[in-house]
Amino acid sequence: MKIDRRHLAIASAAALGAASLLRSAPALADDEALNQAVEELRKAILTADKAKLATLTADQLSYGHSSAVVQNKAEFIDGVVNRKVTVKTLDFPELKIAVTGDAGVSRHQKVSDSEADGKTTNTKIGVLGVWQKQGGEWKLLARQGFKLG
């Protein structure tokens, strides 16, 4: 069989494509793992699960609220566990994930309904999360809430 430039180009493209797929397989797994960590954090906040919140957050956590309040890990967990409102719903729509090595970024909205003293409050803000893989697990390292335009 005679190999010409066309056959060589096709073979090269196939080889590059296969190599690209092999390289991105771990990245896809990391994306899915980070996606799952964000979902686990959402559930832990909704249910005020102290143990799960501790597992999902880094010891160096910097947790910024859209009100400009910034909390460390202990303050964040205490605020969730001892909150004075009843959170009825909590969703993280429009989730986007980006992973590079042991660092990950999540962007999403935080949409919630809560109740305090018979009054319902609806919240819709944007959230930027910075995650770091520590001991093979994704941990929230920094979070900043912000008001949507």
CSV table of N, CA and C in Angstrom, one decimal:
chain,number,residue,atom,x,y,z
A,1,MET,N,0.8,-1.2,0.0
A,1,MET,CA,0.0,0.0,0.0
A,1,MET,C,0.9,1.2,0.0
A,2,LYS,N,0.6,2.1,-0.9
A,2,LYS,CA,1.3,3.4,-1.0
A,2,LYS,C,0.7,4.4,0.0
A,3,ILE,N,1.6,5.0,0.8
A,3,ILE,CA,1.2,6.1,1.7
A,3,ILE,C,1.5,7.4,1.2
A,4,ASP,N,0.5,8.2,1.0
A,4,ASP,CA,0.7,9.6,0.5
A,4,ASP,C,0.4,10.6,1.6
A,5,ARG,N,0.6,11.8,1.3
A,5,ARG,CA,0.4,12.9,2.3
A,5,ARG,C,-1.0,12.9,2.9
A,6,ARG,N,-2.0,12.5,2.1
A,6,ARG,CA,-3.4,12.5,2.6
A,6,ARG,C,-3.6,11.4,3.7
A,7,HIS,N,-3.0,10.2,3.4
A,7,HIS,CA,-3.1,9.1,4.4
A,7,HIS,C,-2.3,9.5,5.7
A,8,LEU,N,-1.2,10.1,5.5
A,8,LEU,CA,-0.4,10.5,6.6
A,8,LEU,C,-1.1,11.6,7.5
A,9,ALA,N,-1.8,12.5,6.8
A,9,ALA,CA,-2.5,13.6,7.5
A,9,ALA,C,-3.7,13.0,8.3
A,10,ILE,N,-4.4,12.0,7.7
A,10,ILE,CA,-5.5,11.4,8.4
A,10,ILE,C,-5.0,10.6,9.6
A,11,ALA,N,-3.9,9.8,9.4
A,11,ALA,CA,-3.4,9.1,10.5
A,11,ALA,C,-2.9,10.0,11.6
A,12,SER,N,-2.3,11.1,11.3
A,12,SER,CA,-1.8,12.1,12.3
A,12,SER,C,-3.0,12.7,13.0
A,13,ALA,N,-4.0,13.0,12.3
A,13,ALA,CA,-5.2,13.6,13.0
A,13,ALA,C,-5.8,12.6,13.9
A,14,ALA,N,-5.9,11.4,13.5
A,14,ALA,CA,-6.5,10.3,14.4
A,14,ALA,C,-5.6,10.1,15.6
A,15,ALA,N,-4.3,10.1,15.4
A,15,ALA,CA,-3.4,9.9,16.6
A,15,ALA,C,-3.5,11.0,17.6
A,16,LEU,N,-3.6,12.3,17.0
A,16,LEU,CA,-3.7,13.4,17.9
A,16,LEU,C,-5.0,13.4,18.6
A,17,GLY,N,-6.1,13.1,17.9
A,17,GLY,CA,-7.4,13.0,18.6
A,17,GLY,C,-7.4,12.0,19.7
A,18,ALA,N,-6.9,10.8,19.4
A,18,ALA,CA,-6.8,9.7,20.4
A,18,ALA,C,-6.0,10.2,21.6
A,19,ALA,N,-4.9,10.8,21.4
A,19,ALA,CA,-4.0,11.3,22.5
A,19,ALA,C,-4.8,12.3,23.3
A,20,SER,N,-5.5,13.2,22.6
A,20,SER,CA,-6.3,14.2,23.3
A,20,SER,C,-7.4,13.6,24.2
A,21,LEU,N,-8.0,12.6,23.7
A,21,LEU,CA,-9.0,11.9,24.5
A,21,LEU,C,-8.4,11.2,25.7
A,22,LEU,N,-7.3,10.6,25.5
A,22,LEU,CA,-6.6,10.0,26.7
A,22,LEU,C,-6.2,11.0,27.7
A,23,ARG,N,-5.7,12.1,27.3
A,23,ARG,CA,-5.3,13.2,28.2
A,23,ARG,C,-6.5,13.8,28.9
A,24,SER,N,-7.6,13.9,28.3
A,24,SER,CA,-8.8,14.6,28.9
A,24,SER,C,-9.6,13.6,29.8
A,25,ALA,N,-9.4,12.3,29.7
A,25,ALA,CA,-10.2,11.4,30.6
A,25,ALA,C,-10.0,11.7,32.1
A,26,PRO,N,-8.8,11.9,32.6
A,26,PRO,CA,-8.7,12.3,34.0
A,26,PRO,C,-9.4,13.7,34.3
A,27,ALA,N,-9.2,14.6,33.3
A,27,ALA,CA,-9.8,15.9,33.5
A,27,ALA,C,-11.3,15.8,33.6
A,28,LEU,N,-11.9,14.9,32.8
A,28,LEU,CA,-13.4,14.7,32.9
A,28,LEU,C,-13.8,14.1,34.2
A,29,ALA,N,-13.0,13.2,34.7
A,29,ALA,CA,-13.2,12.6,36.0
A,29,ALA,C,-13.1,13.7,37.1
A,30,ASP,N,-12.1,14.6,37.0
A,30,ASP,CA,-12.0,15.6,38.0
A,30,ASP,C,-13.2,16.6,37.9
A,31,ASP,N,-13.6,16.9,36.7
A,31,ASP,CA,-14.8,17.8,36.5
A,31,ASP,C,-16.0,17.2,37.2
A,32,GLU,N,-16.2,15.9,37.0
A,32,GLU,CA,-17.4,15.2,37.6
A,32,GLU,C,-17.2,15.2,39.1
A,33,ALA,N,-16.0,14.9,39.6
A,33,ALA,CA,-15.8,14.9,41.1
A,33,ALA,C,-16.1,16.2,41.7
A,34,LEU,N,-15.6,17.3,41.0
A,34,LEU,CA,-15.9,18.6,41.6
A,34,LEU,C,-17.3,19.0,41.5
A,35,ASN,N,-18.0,18.6,40.4
A,35,ASN,CA,-19.4,18.8,40.3
A,35,ASN,C,-20.1,18.1,41.5
A,36,GLN,N,-19.7,16.9,41.8
A,36,GLN,CA,-20.3,16.2,42.9
A,36,GLN,C,-20.1,16.9,44.2
A,37,ALA,N,-18.9,17.4,44.4
A,37,ALA,CA,-18.5,18.1,45.7
A,37,ALA,C,-19.4,19.4,45.8
A,38,VAL,N,-19.6,20.1,44.7
A,38,VAL,CA,-20.5,21.3,44.8
A,38,VAL,C,-21.9,20.8,45.2
A,39,GLU,N,-22.4,19.8,44.6
A,39,GLU,CA,-23.7,19.3,45.0
A,39,GLU,C,-23.8,18.8,46.5
A,40,GLU,N,-22.7,18.1,46.9
A,40,GLU,CA,-22.7,17.7,48.3
A,40,GLU,C,-22.7,18.9,49.3
A,41,LEU,N,-22.0,20.0,48.9
A,41,LEU,CA,-22.0,21.2,49.7
A,41,LEU,C,-23.3,21.8,49.7
A,42,ARG,N,-24.0,21.8,48.6
A,42,ARG,CA,-25.4,22.4,48.6
A,42,ARG,C,-26.3,21.6,49.5
A,43,LYS,N,-26.2,20.3,49.5
A,43,LYS,CA,-27.1,19.5,50.4
A,43,LYS,C,-26.7,19.7,51.8
A,44,ALA,N,-25.4,19.8,52.1
A,44,ALA,CA,-24.9,20.0,53.5
A,44,ALA,C,-25.4,21.3,54.1
A,45,ILE,N,-25.4,22.4,53.2
A,45,ILE,CA,-25.8,23.7,53.7
A,45,ILE,C,-27.3,23.6,53.9
A,46,LEU,N,-28.1,23.0,53.0
A,46,LEU,CA,-29.5,22.9,53.2
A,46,LEU,C,-29.9,22.1,54.4
A,47,THR,N,-29.2,21.0,54.7
A,47,THR,CA,-29.6,20.2,55.9
A,47,THR,C,-28.8,20.5,57.1
A,48,ALA,N,-27.9,21.5,57.1
A,48,ALA,CA,-27.1,22.0,58.2
A,48,ALA,C,-26.3,20.8,58.7
A,49,ASP,N,-25.7,20.0,57.8
A,49,ASP,CA,-24.9,18.8,58.2
A,49,ASP,C,-23.5,19.2,58.6
A,50,LYS,N,-23.2,19.4,59.9
A,50,LYS,CA,-21.9,19.9,60.4
A,50,LYS,C,-20.8,19.0,59.9
A,51,ALA,N,-20.9,17.7,60.0
A,51,ALA,CA,-19.8,16.8,59.7
A,51,ALA,C,-19.4,16.9,58.2
A,52,LYS,N,-20.5,17.0,57.4
A,52,LYS,CA,-20.2,17.1,55.9
A,52,LYS,C,-19.6,18.4,55.5
A,53,LEU,N,-20.1,19.5,56.2
A,53,LEU,CA,-19.5,20.8,55.9
A,53,LEU,C,-18.1,20.8,56.3
A,54,ALA,N,-17.7,20.2,57.4
A,54,ALA,CA,-16.3,20.2,57.8
A,54,ALA,C,-15.5,19.4,56.8
A,55,THR,N,-16.0,18.3,56.3
A,55,THR,CA,-15.3,17.5,55.3
A,55,THR,C,-15.1,18.2,54.0
A,56,LEU,N,-16.1,19.0,53.5
A,56,LEU,CA,-16.0,19.6,52.2
A,56,LEU,C,-15.3,20.9,52.2
A,57,THR,N,-14.9,21.5,53.3
A,57,THR,CA,-14.2,22.8,53.4
A,57,THR,C,-12.8,22.7,53.9
A,58,ALA,N,-11.9,23.5,53.3
A,58,ALA,CA,-10.5,23.5,53.7
A,58,ALA,C,-10.4,24.2,55.0
A,59,ASP,N,-9.3,23.9,55.8
A,59,ASP,CA,-9.1,24.5,57.0
A,59,ASP,C,-8.8,26.0,56.8
A,60,GLN,N,-8.3,26.4,55.7
A,60,GLN,CA,-8.0,27.8,55.3
A,60,GLN,C,-9.1,28.5,54.7
A,61,LEU,N,-10.4,28.0,54.8
A,61,LEU,CA,-11.5,28.6,54.1
A,61,LEU,C,-11.7,30.1,54.3
A,62,SER,N,-11.9,30.8,53.2
A,62,SER,CA,-12.4,32.2,53.3
A,62,SER,C,-13.7,32.2,52.6
A,63,TYR,N,-14.8,32.4,53.4
A,63,TYR,CA,-16.1,32.3,52.8
A,63,TYR,C,-16.8,33.7,52.8
A,64,GLY,N,-16.9,34.3,51.6
A,64,GLY,CA,-17.4,35.7,51.5
A,64,GLY,C,-18.9,35.7,51.1
A,65,HIS,N,-19.6,36.4,51.8
A,65,HIS,CA,-21.1,36.6,51.5
A,65,HIS,C,-21.3,37.8,50.6
A,66,SER,N,-22.4,37.9,50.0
A,66,SER,CA,-22.7,39.0,49.1
A,66,SER,C,-22.9,40.3,49.9
A,67,SER,N,-23.1,40.2,51.2
A,67,SER,CA,-23.2,41.3,52.1
A,67,SER,C,-21.8,41.9,52.5
A,68,ALA,N,-20.7,41.3,52.0
A,68,ALA,CA,-19.4,41.7,52.3
A,68,ALA,C,-18.8,41.0,53.6
A,69,VAL,N,-19.6,40.3,54.3
A,69,VAL,CA,-19.2,39.5,55.5
A,69,VAL,C,-18.3,38.4,55.0
A,70,VAL,N,-17.1,38.2,55.7
A,70,VAL,CA,-16.2,37.2,55.4
A,70,VAL,C,-16.0,36.3,56.6
A,71,GLN,N,-16.1,35.0,56.4
A,71,GLN,CA,-16.0,34.1,57.6
A,71,GLN,C,-14.9,33.1,57.3
A,72,ASN,N,-14.3,32.6,58.4
A,72,ASN,CA,-13.4,31.5,58.3
A,72,ASN,C,-14.2,30.2,58.4
A,73,LYS,N,-13.5,29.0,58.4
A,73,LYS,CA,-14.2,27.7,58.4
A,73,LYS,C,-15.1,27.6,59.6
A,74,ALA,N,-14.6,27.8,60.8
A,74,ALA,CA,-15.4,27.6,62.0
A,74,ALA,C,-16.6,28.6,62.0
A,75,GLU,N,-16.4,29.8,61.6
A,75,GLU,CA,-17.6,30.8,61.6
A,75,GLU,C,-18.6,30.4,60.5
A,76,PHE,N,-18.2,29.9,59.4
A,76,PHE,CA,-19.1,29.5,58.3
A,76,PHE,C,-19.9,28.3,58.8
A,77,ILE,N,-19.3,27.3,59.3
A,77,ILE,CA,-20.0,26.1,59.8
A,77,ILE,C,-21.0,26.4,60.9
A,78,ASP,N,-20.5,27.2,61.9
A,78,ASP,CA,-21.3,27.6,63.0
A,78,ASP,C,-22.5,28.4,62.5
A,79,GLY,N,-22.3,29.3,61.5
A,79,GLY,CA,-23.4,30.1,60.9
A,79,GLY,C,-24.5,29.2,60.3
A,80,VAL,N,-24.1,28.2,59.6
A,80,VAL,CA,-25.0,27.3,59.0
A,80,VAL,C,-25.8,26.4,60.0
A,81,VAL,N,-25.0,25.8,60.9
A,81,VAL,CA,-25.6,24.9,61.9
A,81,VAL,C,-26.5,25.6,62.9
A,82,ASN,N,-26.2,26.9,63.2
A,82,ASN,CA,-27.0,27.6,64.2
A,82,ASN,C,-27.8,28.7,63.6
A,83,ARG,N,-28.1,28.7,62.3
A,83,ARG,CA,-28.8,29.7,61.7
A,83,ARG,C,-30.2,29.9,62.3
A,84,LYS,N,-30.7,31.1,62.3
A,84,LYS,CA,-32.0,31.5,62.9
A,84,LYS,C,-33.1,31.4,61.9
A,85,VAL,N,-32.8,31.1,60.6
A,85,VAL,CA,-33.9,31.0,59.6
A,85,VAL,C,-34.0,29.5,59.3
A,86,THR,N,-35.2,29.2,58.7
A,86,THR,CA,-35.4,27.9,58.2
A,86,THR,C,-35.3,27.9,56.7
A,87,VAL,N,-34.3,27.2,56.2
A,87,VAL,CA,-34.1,27.2,54.7
A,87,VAL,C,-35.1,26.2,54.1
A,88,LYS,N,-36.0,26.6,53.3
A,88,LYS,CA,-37.0,25.8,52.7
A,88,LYS,C,-36.4,25.1,51.4
A,89,THR,N,-35.8,25.9,50.5
A,89,THR,CA,-35.2,25.4,49.3
A,89,THR,C,-33.8,26.0,49.1
A,90,LEU,N,-33.0,25.3,48.4
A,90,LEU,CA,-31.6,25.8,48.0
A,90,LEU,C,-31.2,25.1,46.8
A,91,ASP,N,-31.0,25.9,45.7
A,91,ASP,CA,-30.6,25.4,44.4
A,91,ASP,C,-29.4,26.1,43.9
A,92,PHE,N,-28.5,25.5,43.2
A,92,PHE,CA,-27.3,26.1,42.5
A,92,PHE,C,-27.5,26.0,41.0
A,93,PRO,N,-28.4,26.7,40.4
A,93,PRO,CA,-28.5,26.6,38.9
A,93,PRO,C,-27.3,27.2,38.2
A,94,GLU,N,-27.3,26.9,36.9
A,94,GLU,CA,-26.2,27.5,36.0
A,94,GLU,C,-24.8,27.2,36.5
A,95,LEU,N,-24.6,26.0,37.0
A,95,LEU,CA,-23.3,25.6,37.5
A,95,LEU,C,-22.3,25.3,36.3
A,96,LYS,N,-21.2,26.0,36.5
A,96,LYS,CA,-20.1,25.8,35.5
A,96,LYS,C,-18.8,25.5,36.3
A,97,ILE,N,-18.1,24.5,35.8
A,97,ILE,CA,-16.9,24.0,36.5
A,97,ILE,C,-15.7,24.1,35.6
A,98,ALA,N,-14.6,24.4,36.2
A,98,ALA,CA,-13.3,24.4,35.4
A,98,ALA,C,-12.2,23.9,36.4
A,99,VAL,N,-11.5,22.9,35.9
A,99,VAL,CA,-10.4,22.2,36.7
A,99,VAL,C,-9.1,22.3,36.0
A,100,THR,N,-8.1,22.7,36.7
A,100,THR,CA,-6.7,22.7,36.2
A,100,THR,C,-5.8,22.1,37.3
A,101,GLY,N,-5.4,20.9,37.1
A,101,GLY,CA,-4.5,20.2,38.1
A,101,GLY,C,-5.3,20.0,39.4
A,102,ASP,N,-4.8,20.5,40.5
A,102,ASP,CA,-5.4,20.3,41.8
A,102,ASP,C,-6.3,21.6,42.2
A,103,ALA,N,-6.5,22.4,41.2
A,103,ALA,CA,-7.4,23.6,41.5
A,103,ALA,C,-8.6,23.6,40.6
A,104,GLY,N,-9.7,24.0,41.2
A,104,GLY,CA,-11.0,24.0,40.5
A,104,GLY,C,-11.7,25.3,40.8
A,105,VAL,N,-12.5,25.7,39.9
A,105,VAL,CA,-13.4,26.9,40.0
A,105,VAL,C,-14.8,26.5,39.7
A,106,SER,N,-15.7,26.9,40.6
A,106,SER,CA,-17.2,26.7,40.3
A,106,SER,C,-17.8,28.1,40.3
A,107,ARG,N,-18.7,28.2,39.3
A,107,ARG,CA,-19.6,29.4,39.2
A,107,ARG,C,-21.0,29.0,39.1
A,108,HIS,N,-21.9,29.6,39.9
A,108,HIS,CA,-23.3,29.2,39.8
A,108,HIS,C,-24.1,30.3,40.5
A,109,GLN,N,-25.4,30.2,40.4
A,109,GLN,CA,-26.3,31.0,41.2
A,109,GLN,C,-26.6,30.3,42.5
A,110,LYS,N,-27.0,31.1,43.5
A,110,LYS,CA,-27.6,30.5,44.7
A,110,LYS,C,-29.0,31.0,44.8
A,111,VAL,N,-29.9,30.1,44.7
A,111,VAL,CA,-31.3,30.5,44.7
A,111,VAL,C,-32.0,29.8,45.9
A,112,SER,N,-32.5,30.6,46.9
A,112,SER,CA,-33.1,29.9,48.0
A,112,SER,C,-34.3,30.6,48.5
A,113,ASP,N,-35.1,29.9,49.3
A,113,ASP,CA,-36.3,30.4,50.0
A,113,ASP,C,-36.1,30.1,51.4
A,114,SER,N,-36.2,31.1,52.3
A,114,SER,CA,-36.0,30.8,53.7
A,114,SER,C,-37.2,31.5,54.5
A,115,GLU,N,-37.3,31.1,55.7
A,115,GLU,CA,-38.4,31.7,56.5
A,115,GLU,C,-37.9,32.0,57.9
A,116,ALA,N,-38.2,33.2,58.4
A,116,ALA,CA,-37.9,33.6,59.8
A,116,ALA,C,-39.0,34.4,60.3
A,117,ASP,N,-39.5,34.1,61.5
A,117,ASP,CA,-40.6,34.8,62.1
A,117,ASP,C,-41.8,34.9,61.2
A,118,GLY,N,-42.1,33.9,60.5
A,118,GLY,CA,-43.3,33.9,59.6
A,118,GLY,C,-43.1,34.7,58.3
A,119,LYS,N,-41.9,35.3,58.1
A,119,LYS,CA,-41.6,36.0,56.9
A,119,LYS,C,-40.7,35.2,55.9
A,120,THR,N,-41.1,35.1,54.7
A,120,THR,CA,-40.4,34.4,53.7
A,120,THR,C,-39.4,35.3,53.0
A,121,THR,N,-38.2,34.9,52.8
A,121,THR,CA,-37.2,35.6,52.0
A,121,THR,C,-36.7,34.8,50.9
A,122,ASN,N,-36.7,35.4,49.7
A,122,ASN,CA,-36.1,34.8,48.5
A,122,ASN,C,-34.8,35.4,48.2
A,123,THR,N,-33.8,34.6,47.9
A,123,THR,CA,-32.5,35.0,47.6
A,123,THR,C,-32.0,34.5,46.3
A,124,LYS,N,-31.4,35.4,45.5
A,124,LYS,CA,-30.8,35.0,44.2
A,124,LYS,C,-29.5,35.8,44.0
A,125,ILE,N,-28.4,35.1,44.2
A,125,ILE,CA,-27.1,35.8,44.1
A,125,ILE,C,-26.2,34.9,43.2
A,126,GLY,N,-25.1,35.5,42.8
A,126,GLY,CA,-24.0,34.7,42.1
A,126,GLY,C,-23.0,34.2,43.1
A,127,VAL,N,-22.3,33.1,42.7
A,127,VAL,CA,-21.3,32.5,43.6
A,127,VAL,C,-20.1,32.1,42.8
A,128,LEU,N,-19.0,32.5,43.3
A,128,LEU,CA,-17.7,32.0,42.8
A,128,LEU,C,-17.0,31.1,43.8
A,129,GLY,N,-16.7,29.9,43.5
A,129,GLY,CA,-16.0,29.0,44.5
A,129,GLY,C,-14.7,28.6,44.0
A,130,VAL,N,-13.7,28.6,44.8
A,130,VAL,CA,-12.4,28.2,44.5
A,130,VAL,C,-12.1,26.9,45.3
A,131,TRP,N,-11.8,25.8,44.6
A,131,TRP,CA,-11.7,24.5,45.2
A,131,TRP,C,-10.2,24.0,45.1
A,132,GLN,N,-9.8,23.2,46.0
A,132,GLN,CA,-8.4,22.6,45.9
A,132,GLN,C,-8.5,21.2,46.3
A,133,LYS,N,-7.8,20.3,45.5
A,133,LYS,CA,-7.8,18.9,45.8
A,133,LYS,C,-6.8,18.7,47.0
A,134,GLN,N,-7.3,18.2,48.1
A,134,GLN,CA,-6.5,18.0,49.2
A,134,GLN,C,-6.7,16.5,49.7
A,135,GLY,N,-5.6,15.7,49.7
A,135,GLY,CA,-5.8,14.3,50.0
A,135,GLY,C,-6.7,13.6,49.1
A,136,GLY,N,-6.7,14.0,47.8
A,136,GLY,CA,-7.5,13.3,46.9
A,136,GLY,C,-9.0,13.7,46.9
A,137,GLU,N,-9.4,14.7,47.7
A,137,GLU,CA,-10.8,15.1,47.8
A,137,GLU,C,-10.8,16.6,47.5
A,138,TRP,N,-11.9,17.0,46.9
A,138,TRP,CA,-12.1,18.5,46.6
A,138,TRP,C,-12.6,19.2,47.9
A,139,LYS,N,-11.9,20.3,48.2
A,139,LYS,CA,-12.2,21.1,49.4
A,139,LYS,C,-12.5,22.5,49.0
A,140,LEU,N,-13.5,23.1,49.5
A,140,LEU,CA,-13.8,24.5,49.2
A,140,LEU,C,-12.8,25.4,49.9
A,141,LEU,N,-12.0,26.1,49.2
A,141,LEU,CA,-10.9,26.9,49.8
A,141,LEU,C,-11.4,28.4,49.9
A,142,ALA,N,-12.1,28.9,48.9
A,142,ALA,CA,-12.6,30.3,49.0
A,142,ALA,C,-13.9,30.3,48.3
A,143,ARG,N,-14.8,31.2,48.8
A,143,ARG,CA,-16.1,31.4,48.2
A,143,ARG,C,-16.5,32.8,48.3
A,144,GLN,N,-17.0,33.4,47.2
A,144,GLN,CA,-17.5,34.8,47.2
A,144,GLN,C,-18.9,34.9,46.6
A,145,GLY,N,-19.8,35.3,47.3
A,145,GLY,CA,-21.2,35.6,46.8
A,145,GLY,C,-21.2,37.0,46.3
A,146,PHE,N,-22.0,37.3,45.3
A,146,PHE,CA,-22.1,38.6,44.8
A,146,PHE,C,-23.5,38.9,44.3
A,147,LYS,N,-23.9,40.1,44.3
A,147,LYS,CA,-25.3,40.5,43.8
A,147,LYS,C,-25.3,40.4,42.3
A,148,LEU,N,-26.3,40.0,41.8
A,148,LEU,CA,-26.5,39.9,40.3
A,148,LEU,C,-27.0,41.2,39.8
A,149,GLY,N,-26.4,41.6,38.6
A,149,GLY,CA,-26.7,42.8,37.9
A,149,GLY,C,-28.2,43.2,37.9
